[in-house]
PDB file of C-alpha atoms in Angstrom:
ATOM      1  CA  MET U  20      47.362  51.092   7.613  1.00  0.00           C
ATOM      2  CA  ALA U  21      43.778  51.649   8.342  1.00  0.00           C
ATOM      3  CA  THR U  22      41.250  49.771  10.508  1.00  0.00           C
ATOM      4  CA  TRP U  23      40.825  46.336  12.193  1.00  0.00           C
ATOM      5  CA  THR U  24      40.733  42.989  10.402  1.00  0.00           C
ATOM      6  CA  LYS U  25      38.188  44.212   7.879  1.00  0.00           C
ATOM      7  CA  ILE U  26      40.469  47.038   6.732  1.00  0.00           C
ATOM      8  CA  GLY U  27      43.233  44.508   6.269  1.00  0.00           C
ATOM      9  CA  ARG U  28      40.963  42.505   3.996  1.00  0.00           C
ATOM     10  CA  ILE U  29      39.949  45.562   2.009  1.00  0.00           C
ATOM     11  CA  LEU U  30      43.444  47.026   1.697  1.00  0.00           C
ATOM     12  CA  SER U  31      44.898  43.725   0.598  1.00  0.00           C
ATOM     13  CA  SER U  32      42.282  43.092  -2.071  1.00  0.00           C
ATOM     14  CA  VAL U  33      42.262  46.466  -3.856  1.00  0.00           C
ATOM     15  CA  THR U  34      43.869  46.201  -7.299  1.00  0.00           C
ATOM     16  CA  HIS U  35      45.052  48.789  -9.815  1.00  0.00           C
ATOM     17  CA  LYS U  36      41.841  48.258 -11.756  1.00  0.00           C
ATOM     18  CA  LYS U  37      39.295  48.422  -8.968  1.00  0.00           C
ATOM     19  CA  PRO U  38      36.077  46.432  -9.336  1.00  0.00           C
ATOM     20  CA  ASP U  39      32.874  48.432  -9.528  1.00  0.00           C
ATOM     21  CA  PHE U  40      32.045  47.739  -5.903  1.00  0.00           C
ATOM     22  CA  LEU U  41      35.205  49.474  -4.692  1.00  0.00           C
ATOM     23  CA  SER U  42      35.408  52.252  -7.243  1.00  0.00           C
ATOM     24  CA  GLY U  43      31.976  53.584  -6.427  1.00  0.00           C
ATOM     25  CA  SER U  44      30.411  52.959  -9.831  1.00  0.00           C
ATOM     26  CA  CYS U  45      28.177  50.413  -8.156  1.00  0.00           C
ATOM     27  CA  CYS U  46      26.548  53.294  -6.377  1.00  0.00           C
ATOM     28  CA  ASN U  47      24.149  54.098  -9.184  1.00  0.00           C
ATOM     29  CA  GLY U  48      21.781  51.455  -7.902  1.00  0.00           C
ATOM     30  CA  VAL U  49      22.587  49.042 -10.749  1.00  0.00           C
ATOM     31  CA  VAL U  50      24.595  45.946  -9.888  1.00  0.00           C
ATOM     32  CA  SER U  51      26.778  44.305 -12.496  1.00  0.00           C
ATOM     33  CA  LYS U  52      26.784  40.519 -12.740  1.00  0.00           C
ATOM     34  CA  ILE U  53      29.492  39.852 -10.177  1.00  0.00           C
ATOM     35  CA  ARG U  54      29.578  37.743  -7.074  1.00  0.00           C
ATOM     36  CA  ALA U  55      32.086  38.108  -4.270  1.00  0.00           C
ATOM     37  CA  ASP U  56      34.038  34.977  -3.383  1.00  0.00           C
ATOM     38  CA  PRO U  57      34.078  34.917   0.444  1.00  0.00           C
ATOM     39  CA  PHE U  58      37.246  32.823   0.454  1.00  0.00           C
ATOM     40  CA  ALA U  59      39.264  34.965  -1.952  1.00  0.00           C
ATOM     41  CA  GLY U  60      38.431  38.451  -0.685  1.00  0.00           C
ATOM     42  CA  ILE U  61      36.516  41.363  -2.141  1.00  0.00           C
ATOM     43  CA  GLY U  62      38.752  41.603  -5.202  1.00  0.00           C
ATOM     44  CA  SER U  63      37.773  38.147  -6.516  1.00  0.00           C
ATOM     45  CA  PHE U  64      34.578  37.728  -8.507  1.00  0.00           C
ATOM     46  CA  SER U  65      32.688  35.053 -10.409  1.00  0.00           C
ATOM     47  CA  SER U  66      30.766  36.081 -13.517  1.00  0.00           C
ATOM     48  CA  SER U  67      29.122  32.811 -14.592  1.00  0.00           C
ATOM     49  CA  ALA U  68      25.622  33.116 -15.987  1.00  0.00           C
ATOM     50  CA  SER U  69      24.156  30.725 -13.420  1.00  0.00           C
ATOM     51  CA  ALA U  70      25.775  32.568 -10.523  1.00  0.00           C
ATOM     52  CA  ALA U  71      24.585  35.915 -11.864  1.00  0.00           C
ATOM     53  CA  SER U  72      21.063  34.589 -12.286  1.00  0.00           C
ATOM     54  CA  LEU U  73      20.997  33.174  -8.767  1.00  0.00           C
ATOM     55  CA  ASP U  74      22.382  36.369  -7.275  1.00  0.00           C
ATOM     56  CA  SER U  75      19.831  38.418  -9.192  1.00  0.00           C
ATOM     57  CA  GLU U  76      17.009  36.425  -7.638  1.00  0.00           C
ATOM     58  CA  VAL U  77      18.475  36.574  -4.131  1.00  0.00           C
ATOM     59  CA  LEU U  78      19.304  40.274  -4.283  1.00  0.00           C
ATOM     60  CA  GLY U  79      15.922  41.037  -5.797  1.00  0.00           C
ATOM     61  CA  SER U  80      14.084  39.284  -2.985  1.00  0.00           C
ATOM     62  CA  ARG U  81      16.225  41.100  -0.401  1.00  0.00           C
ATOM     63  CA  TRP U  82      15.415  44.451  -1.953  1.00  0.00           C
ATOM     64  CA  VAL U  83      11.685  43.672  -2.043  1.00  0.00           C
ATOM     65  CA  GLY U  84      11.878  42.655   1.614  1.00  0.00           C
ATOM     66  CA  LEU U  85      13.691  45.867   2.484  1.00  0.00           C
ATOM     67  CA  LYS U  86      11.074  47.974   0.695  1.00  0.00           C
ATOM     68  CA  ASP U  87       8.315  46.132   2.559  1.00  0.00           C
ATOM     69  CA  TYR U  88      10.076  46.891   5.814  1.00  0.00           C
ATOM     70  CA  GLU U  89      10.386  50.552   4.879  1.00  0.00           C
ATOM     71  CA  GLU U  90       6.643  50.703   4.208  1.00  0.00           C
ATOM     72  CA  TYR U  91       6.039  49.155   7.614  1.00  0.00           C
ATOM     73  CA  ARG U  92       8.261  51.776   9.264  1.00  0.00           C
ATOM     74  CA  LYS U  93       6.489  54.564   7.381  1.00  0.00           C
ATOM     75  CA  ALA U  94       3.123  53.282   8.583  1.00  0.00           C
ATOM     76  CA  LEU U  95       4.411  53.516  12.158  1.00  0.00           C
ATOM     77  CA  TYR U  96       6.425  56.727  12.028  1.00  0.00           C
ATOM     78  CA  GLY U  97       5.342  58.650   8.937  1.00  0.00           C
ATOM     79  CA  GLY U  98       7.496  59.695   5.970  1.00  0.00           C
ATOM     80  CA  ILE U  99      10.865  59.419   7.724  1.00  0.00           C
ATOM     81  CA  THR U 100      11.500  55.781   8.658  1.00  0.00           C
ATOM     82  CA  HIS U 101      14.450  56.483  10.978  1.00  0.00           C
ATOM     83  CA  LYS U 102      15.629  59.475  12.967  1.00  0.00           C
ATOM     84  CA  ALA U 103      19.324  58.681  12.540  1.00  0.00           C
ATOM     85  CA  LEU U 104      21.655  57.084  10.004  1.00  0.00           C
ATOM     86  CA  PHE U 105      24.959  55.534  11.091  1.00  0.00           C
ATOM     87  CA  VAL U 106      27.602  54.922   8.414  1.00  0.00           C
ATOM     88  CA  ASP U 107      30.640  52.660   8.567  1.00  0.00           C
ATOM     89  CA  ALA U 108      33.865  54.318   7.400  1.00  0.00           C
ATOM     90  CA  VAL U 109      36.192  51.926   5.557  1.00  0.00           C
ATOM     91  CA  GLY U 110      34.493  49.942   2.819  1.00  0.00           C
ATOM     92  CA  THR U 111      31.268  51.948   2.970  1.00  0.00           C
ATOM     93  CA  LEU U 112      32.025  55.656   3.143  1.00  0.00           C
ATOM     94  CA  VAL U 113      35.654  55.513   1.933  1.00  0.00           C
ATOM     95  CA  VAL U 114      37.953  52.988   0.266  1.00  0.00           C
ATOM     96  CA  PRO U 115      41.744  52.915  -0.284  1.00  0.00           C
ATOM     97  CA  SER U 116      42.878  54.485  -3.551  1.00  0.00           C
ATOM     98  CA  GLN U 117      45.895  52.197  -4.141  1.00  0.00           C
ATOM     99  CA  PRO U 118      46.734  48.626  -3.125  1.00  0.00           C
ATOM    100  CA  MET U 119      48.248  48.445   0.336  1.00  0.00           C
ATOM    101  CA  ALA U 120      51.245  46.368  -0.774  1.00  0.00           C
ATOM    102  CA  GLN U 121      52.056  48.855  -3.534  1.00  0.00           C
ATOM    103  CA  ILE U 122      52.179  51.765  -1.072  1.00  0.00           C
ATOM    104  CA  TYR U 123      54.175  49.795   1.514  1.00  0.00           C
ATOM    105  CA  ARG U 124      56.744  48.908  -1.169  1.00  0.00           C
ATOM    106  CA  GLU U 125      56.937  52.310  -2.904  1.00  0.00           C
ATOM    107  CA  ILE U 126      57.437  54.281   0.310  1.00  0.00           C
ATOM    108  CA  GLY U 127      59.663  51.553   1.732  1.00  0.00           C
ATOM    109  CA  GLU U 128      62.152  51.371  -1.154  1.00  0.00           C
ATOM    110  CA  LYS U 129      64.202  54.301   0.146  1.00  0.00           C
ATOM    111  CA  TYR U 130      64.307  52.630   3.572  1.00  0.00           C
ATOM    112  CA  GLY U 131      65.644  49.362   2.232  1.00  0.00           C
ATOM    113  CA  VAL U 132      62.418  47.391   1.753  1.00  0.00           C
ATOM    114  CA  ARG U 133      63.091  44.819  -0.972  1.00  0.00           C
ATOM    115  CA  TYR U 134      60.108  42.497  -0.702  1.00  0.00           C
ATOM    116  CA  SER U 135      57.816  42.254  -3.707  1.00  0.00           C
ATOM    117  CA  GLU U 136      54.217  43.389  -3.423  1.00  0.00           C
ATOM    118  CA  GLY U 137      53.141  39.748  -3.335  1.00  0.00           C
ATOM    119  CA  GLU U 138      55.505  38.990  -0.448  1.00  0.00           C
ATOM    120  CA  ILE U 139      54.356  42.075   1.464  1.00  0.00           C
ATOM    121  CA  LEU U 140      50.736  41.101   0.974  1.00  0.00           C
ATOM    122  CA  ASN U 141      51.284  37.544   2.223  1.00  0.00           C
ATOM    123  CA  ARG U 142      53.250  38.716   5.263  1.00  0.00           C
ATOM    124  CA  TYR U 143      50.605  41.355   5.981  1.00  0.00           C
ATOM    125  CA  ARG U 144      47.862  38.734   5.975  1.00  0.00           C
ATOM    126  CA  ARG U 145      49.833  36.428   8.260  1.00  0.00           C
ATOM    127  CA  ALA U 146      50.431  39.283  10.698  1.00  0.00           C
ATOM    128  CA  TYR U 147      46.718  40.091  10.771  1.00  0.00           C
ATOM    129  CA  GLU U 148      45.872  36.479  11.532  1.00  0.00           C
ATOM    130  CA  GLN U 149      47.948  36.554  14.687  1.00  0.00           C
ATOM    131  CA  PRO U 150      46.205  37.455  17.959  1.00  0.00           C
ATOM    132  CA  TRP U 151      47.015  40.937  19.207  1.00  0.00           C
ATOM    133  CA  GLY U 152      48.079  40.361  22.817  1.00  0.00           C
ATOM    134  CA  LYS U 153      49.118  43.896  23.793  1.00  0.00           C
ATOM    135  CA  SER U 154      45.553  44.980  24.555  1.00  0.00           C
ATOM    136  CA  ARG U 155      41.965  43.781  24.225  1.00  0.00           C
ATOM    137  CA  LEU U 156      41.683  46.494  21.543  1.00  0.00           C
ATOM    138  CA  ARG U 157      43.843  46.913  18.465  1.00  0.00           C
ATOM    139  CA  TYR U 158      43.065  50.595  18.185  1.00  0.00           C
ATOM    140  CA  VAL U 159      44.041  52.323  21.383  1.00  0.00           C
ATOM    141  CA  ASP U 160      44.440  56.071  20.904  1.00  0.00           C
ATOM    142  CA  ASP U 161      46.517  56.528  17.731  1.00  0.00           C
ATOM    143  CA  GLY U 162      47.004  52.786  17.214  1.00  0.00           C
ATOM    144  CA  ARG U 163      50.746  53.145  16.710  1.00  0.00           C
ATOM    145  CA  PRO U 164      51.898  49.988  18.570  1.00  0.00           C
ATOM    146  CA  PHE U 165      49.556  47.809  16.516  1.00  0.00           C
ATOM    147  CA  TRP U 166      50.488  49.420  13.207  1.00  0.00           C
ATOM    148  CA  GLN U 167      54.225  49.303  13.980  1.00  0.00           C
ATOM    149  CA  TYR U 168      53.833  45.560  14.438  1.00  0.00           C
ATOM    150  CA  ILE U 169      51.903  45.215  11.156  1.00  0.00           C
ATOM    151  CA  VAL U 170      54.369  47.327   9.135  1.00  0.00           C
ATOM    152  CA  SER U 171      57.504  45.635  10.444  1.00  0.00           C
ATOM    153  CA  SER U 172      55.958  42.190  10.021  1.00  0.00           C
ATOM    154  CA  SER U 173      54.842  42.983   6.471  1.00  0.00           C
ATOM    155  CA  THR U 174      58.046  44.566   5.205  1.00  0.00           C
ATOM    156  CA  GLY U 175      60.820  43.399   7.518  1.00  0.00           C
ATOM    157  CA  CYS U 176      61.659  47.073   8.124  1.00  0.00           C
ATOM    158  CA  SER U 177      61.502  48.593  11.609  1.00  0.00           C
ATOM    159  CA  ASP U 178      62.862  52.023  10.648  1.00  0.00           C
ATOM    160  CA  SER U 179      60.881  54.589  12.655  1.00  0.00           C
ATOM    161  CA  GLN U 180      61.046  57.194   9.858  1.00  0.00           C
ATOM    162  CA  TYR U 181      59.588  54.705   7.391  1.00  0.00           C
ATOM    163  CA  PHE U 182      56.780  53.880   9.781  1.00  0.00           C
ATOM    164  CA  GLU U 183      55.940  57.545  10.407  1.00  0.00           C
ATOM    165  CA  GLU U 184      55.840  58.359   6.695  1.00  0.00           C
ATOM    166  CA  LEU U 185      53.590  55.398   5.989  1.00  0.00           C
ATOM    167  CA  TYR U 186      51.414  56.066   9.033  1.00  0.00           C
ATOM    168  CA  ASN U 187      50.902  59.711   8.090  1.00  0.00           C
ATOM    169  CA  TYR U 188      50.204  58.879   4.435  1.00  0.00           C
ATOM    170  CA  TYR U 189      47.009  57.115   5.484  1.00  0.00           C
ATOM    171  CA  THR U 190      45.722  60.333   7.032  1.00  0.00           C
ATOM    172  CA  THR U 191      45.740  62.153   3.696  1.00  0.00           C
ATOM    173  CA  GLU U 192      43.238  62.484   0.881  1.00  0.00           C
ATOM    174  CA  LYS U 193      45.749  60.779  -1.465  1.00  0.00           C
ATOM    175  CA  ALA U 194      45.238  57.482   0.328  1.00  0.00           C
ATOM    176  CA  TRP U 195      41.438  57.352   0.179  1.00  0.00           C
ATOM    177  CA  HIS U 196      38.433  58.248  -1.938  1.00  0.00           C
ATOM    178  CA  LEU U 197      34.673  58.228  -1.383  1.00  0.00           C
ATOM    179  CA  CYS U 198      32.876  55.048  -2.375  1.00  0.00           C
ATOM    180  CA  ASP U 199      29.676  56.838  -3.374  1.00  0.00           C
ATOM    181  CA  PRO U 200      30.298  60.016  -5.419  1.00  0.00           C
ATOM    182  CA  ASN U 201      26.766  61.210  -4.583  1.00  0.00           C
ATOM    183  CA  ALA U 202      27.257  60.892  -0.826  1.00  0.00           C
ATOM    184  CA  GLU U 203      27.463  64.630  -0.119  1.00  0.00           C
ATOM    185  CA  GLU U 204      24.226  65.426  -1.931  1.00  0.00           C
ATOM    186  CA  VAL U 205      22.381  62.619  -0.155  1.00  0.00           C
ATOM    187  CA  PHE U 206      23.674  63.420   3.329  1.00  0.00           C
ATOM    188  CA  LYS U 207      22.810  67.095   2.978  1.00  0.00           C
ATOM    189  CA  ALA U 208      19.272  66.174   1.916  1.00  0.00           C
ATOM    190  CA  LEU U 209      18.922  63.798   4.870  1.00  0.00           C
ATOM    191  CA  ARG U 210      20.052  66.412   7.366  1.00  0.00           C
ATOM    192  CA  LYS U 211      17.688  68.955   5.814  1.00  0.00           C
ATOM    193  CA  ALA U 212      14.893  66.423   6.348  1.00  0.00           C
ATOM    194  CA  GLY U 213      15.814  66.182  10.026  1.00  0.00           C
ATOM    195  CA  VAL U 214      17.758  62.911   9.969  1.00  0.00           C
ATOM    196  CA  LYS U 215      20.857  62.913  12.190  1.00  0.00           C
ATOM    197  CA  LEU U 216      24.066  61.386  10.820  1.00  0.00           C
ATOM    198  CA  ALA U 217      27.045  59.696  12.451  1.00  0.00           C
ATOM    199  CA  VAL U 218      30.119  57.736  11.379  1.00  0.00           C
ATOM    200  CA  VAL U 219      30.550  54.547  13.427  1.00  0.00           C
ATOM    201  CA  SER U 220      33.938  52.979  12.753  1.00  0.00           C
ATOM    202  CA  ASN U 221      36.649  50.665  14.041  1.00  0.00           C
ATOM    203  CA  PHE U 222      39.552  53.061  13.549  1.00  0.00           C
ATOM    204  CA  ASP U 223      42.260  54.852  15.478  1.00  0.00           C
ATOM    205  CA  THR U 224      42.278  58.580  16.183  1.00  0.00           C
ATOM    206  CA  ARG U 225      43.352  59.398  12.605  1.00  0.00           C
ATOM    207  CA  LEU U 226      39.746  59.044  11.482  1.00  0.00           C
ATOM    208  CA  ARG U 227      38.784  62.629  12.325  1.00  0.00           C
ATOM    209  CA  PRO U 228      41.708  64.254  10.440  1.00  0.00           C
ATOM    210  CA  LEU U 229      41.052  61.877   7.547  1.00  0.00           C
ATOM    211  CA  LEU U 230      37.409  62.994   7.319  1.00  0.00           C
ATOM    212  CA  ARG U 231      38.603  66.609   7.367  1.00  0.00           C
ATOM    213  CA  ALA U 232      41.133  65.885   4.619  1.00  0.00           C
ATOM    214  CA  LEU U 233      38.341  64.454   2.465  1.00  0.00           C
ATOM    215  CA  ASN U 234      36.129  67.476   3.244  1.00  0.00           C
ATOM    216  CA  CYS U 235      33.339  65.284   4.566  1.00  0.00           C
ATOM    217  CA  ASP U 236      33.616  65.821   8.327  1.00  0.00           C
ATOM    218  CA  ASN U 237      30.919  68.504   8.218  1.00  0.00           C
ATOM    219  CA  TRP U 238      28.404  66.045   6.750  1.00  0.00           C
ATOM    220  CA  PHE U 239      28.013  64.345  10.124  1.00  0.00           C
ATOM    221  CA  ASP U 240      26.615  65.334  13.497  1.00  0.00           C
ATOM    222  CA  ALA U 241      28.858  62.914  15.398  1.00  0.00           C
ATOM    223  CA  VAL U 242      31.701  60.421  15.028  1.00  0.00           C
ATOM    224  CA  ALA U 243      31.907  57.283  17.161  1.00  0.00           C
ATOM    225  CA  VAL U 244      35.384  55.834  16.656  1.00  0.00           C
ATOM    226  CA  SER U 245      36.492  52.690  18.478  1.00  0.00           C
ATOM    227  CA  ALA U 246      39.790  54.172  19.689  1.00  0.00           C
ATOM    228  CA  GLU U 247      37.865  56.863  21.591  1.00  0.00           C
ATOM    229  CA  VAL U 248      34.906  54.754  22.718  1.00  0.00           C
ATOM    230  CA  ALA U 249      37.187  51.871  23.836  1.00  0.00           C
ATOM    231  CA  ALA U 250      34.922  49.356  22.104  1.00  0.00           C
ATOM    232  CA  GLU U 251      35.245  47.817  18.657  1.00  0.00           C
ATOM    233  CA  LYS U 252      32.409  46.558  16.486  1.00  0.00           C
ATOM    234  CA  PRO U 253      30.615  44.155  16.807  1.00  0.00           C
ATOM    235  CA  ASN U 254      30.518  45.264  20.460  1.00  0.00           C
ATOM    236  CA  PRO U 255      27.148  47.057  20.723  1.00  0.00           C
ATOM    237  CA  THR U 256      28.716  49.673  23.011  1.00  0.00           C
ATOM    238  CA  ILE U 257      30.004  51.713  20.071  1.00  0.00           C
ATOM    239  CA  PHE U 258      26.531  51.857  18.498  1.00  0.00           C
ATOM    240  CA  LEU U 259      24.951  52.839  21.801  1.00  0.00           C
ATOM    241  CA  LYS U 260      27.549  55.605  22.100  1.00  0.00           C
ATOM    242  CA  ALA U 261      26.527  56.910  18.672  1.00  0.00           C
ATOM    243  CA  CYS U 262      22.890  56.917  19.825  1.00  0.00           C
ATOM    244  CA  GLU U 263      23.910  58.875  22.914  1.00  0.00           C
ATOM    245  CA  LEU U 264      25.866  61.407  20.859  1.00  0.00           C
ATOM    246  CA  LEU U 265      22.889  61.993  18.565  1.00  0.00           C
ATOM    247  CA  GLY U 266      20.246  61.855  21.277  1.00  0.00           C
ATOM    248  CA  VAL U 267      18.221  59.056  19.673  1.00  0.00           C
ATOM    249  CA  GLU U 268      16.972  55.661  20.808  1.00  0.00           C
ATOM    250  CA  PRO U 269      18.557  52.579  19.171  1.00  0.00           C
ATOM    251  CA  GLU U 270      15.276  51.563  17.536  1.00  0.00           C
ATOM    252  CA  ASP U 271      15.190  54.927  15.761  1.00  0.00           C
ATOM    253  CA  ALA U 272      18.595  54.431  14.103  1.00  0.00           C
ATOM    254  CA  VAL U 273      19.751  52.395  11.106  1.00  0.00           C
ATOM    255  CA  HIS U 274      23.391  51.492  10.452  1.00  0.00           C
ATOM    256  CA  VAL U 275      24.869  50.878   6.989  1.00  0.00           C
ATOM    257  CA  GLY U 276      28.125  48.943   6.727  1.00  0.00           C
ATOM    258  CA  ASP U 277      29.876  46.332   4.578  1.00  0.00           C
ATOM    259  CA  ASP U 278      30.810  43.762   7.229  1.00  0.00           C
ATOM    260  CA  ARG U 279      28.060  41.332   8.215  1.00  0.00           C
ATOM    261  CA  ARG U 280      29.555  40.471  11.608  1.00  0.00           C
ATOM    262  CA  ASN U 281      30.834  43.871  12.714  1.00  0.00           C
ATOM    263  CA  ASP U 282      28.216  46.116  11.160  1.00  0.00           C
ATOM    264  CA  ILE U 283      25.030  44.086  10.882  1.00  0.00           C
ATOM    265  CA  TRP U 284      25.230  41.806  13.905  1.00  0.00           C
ATOM    266  CA  GLY U 285      26.787  44.498  16.083  1.00  0.00           C
ATOM    267  CA  ALA U 286      24.164  47.125  15.250  1.00  0.00           C
ATOM    268  CA  ARG U 287      21.288  44.708  15.738  1.00  0.00           C
ATOM    269  CA  ASP U 288      22.689  43.582  19.092  1.00  0.00           C
ATOM    270  CA  ALA U 289      22.500  47.243  20.123  1.00  0.00           C
ATOM    271  CA  GLY U 290      18.850  47.406  19.069  1.00  0.00           C
ATOM    272  CA  CYS U 291      19.432  49.349  15.827  1.00  0.00           C
ATOM    273  CA  ASP U 292      18.324  48.410  12.340  1.00  0.00           C
ATOM    274  CA  ALA U 293      21.147  47.497   9.960  1.00  0.00           C
ATOM    275  CA  TRP U 294      21.552  47.261   6.205  1.00  0.00           C
ATOM    276  CA  LEU U 295      24.477  45.558   4.482  1.00  0.00           C
ATOM    277  CA  TRP U 296      26.292  47.755   1.959  1.00  0.00           C
ATOM    278  CA  GLY U 297      26.632  45.940  -1.353  1.00  0.00           C
ATOM    279  CA  SER U 298      23.731  43.600  -0.560  1.00  0.00           C
ATOM    280  CA  ASP U 299      20.763  45.385   1.010  1.00  0.00           C
ATOM    281  CA  VAL U 300      21.715  48.774  -0.428  1.00  0.00           C
ATOM    282  CA  TYR U 301      24.178  49.862  -3.094  1.00  0.00           C
ATOM    283  CA  SER U 302      24.100  53.628  -2.617  1.00  0.00           C
ATOM    284  CA  PHE U 303      23.248  56.130   0.087  1.00  0.00           C
ATOM    285  CA  LYS U 304      20.428  57.414  -2.079  1.00  0.00           C
ATOM    286  CA  GLN U 305      18.699  54.042  -1.752  1.00  0.00           C
TER     287      GLN U 305
END
């Protein structure tokens, strides 16, 4: 239970042995020879020599292009290329610590859930593929109606106590960990340099208590969460709200996120710069 279609993809693809991209070890600026399969989810990788070589060339050219762009920004604005940094939550700032299906099954056993993790995962994916007709937004306020539908569809259990235990679990530090272990150091340095920081996320109202539980809420000057803004990425409204909260113009902000459609296209539609986590940049220090 976390956020929007992207969170479903991330939760469903986390395995017991997390790949480097999810565990945060990718955040040292060095990328191992892996390539995400867009059809199989984040947890599926190809390690062929030809694929690794091709990816190395592509990623290298992207990084050179990004450095050129940074030099251009510095020529215009001086040492600081942007006045504000926006950060996506799930998949960029934080990632789930255990596979979704494992948690659904373990907590659900005492409530009569008997599906295997594989069955839960398949049912979860099917539920996510269905249009959500209750509202134009999935995350309205605390998102409970949407998540009750997802949980009951995934497990076949509609017990309200089961739902509440599962729902509350995903507000705790046990459920999540930081993707980049150096995030705190980097964000403090950015703020000291005068850069304003905001989380911009498709999430329900549990995001704020989750950030507090992870002791990272004080790293940011503002939080723009879709359930409060009443707009979900890629709608540019949520990015414009973050600009308003920080008192900056869109062209002075850059957003970092892991979803090309929601994060990159959405931010650019709002007039912000945008960098794709895991492609343009691999750590907040970069």
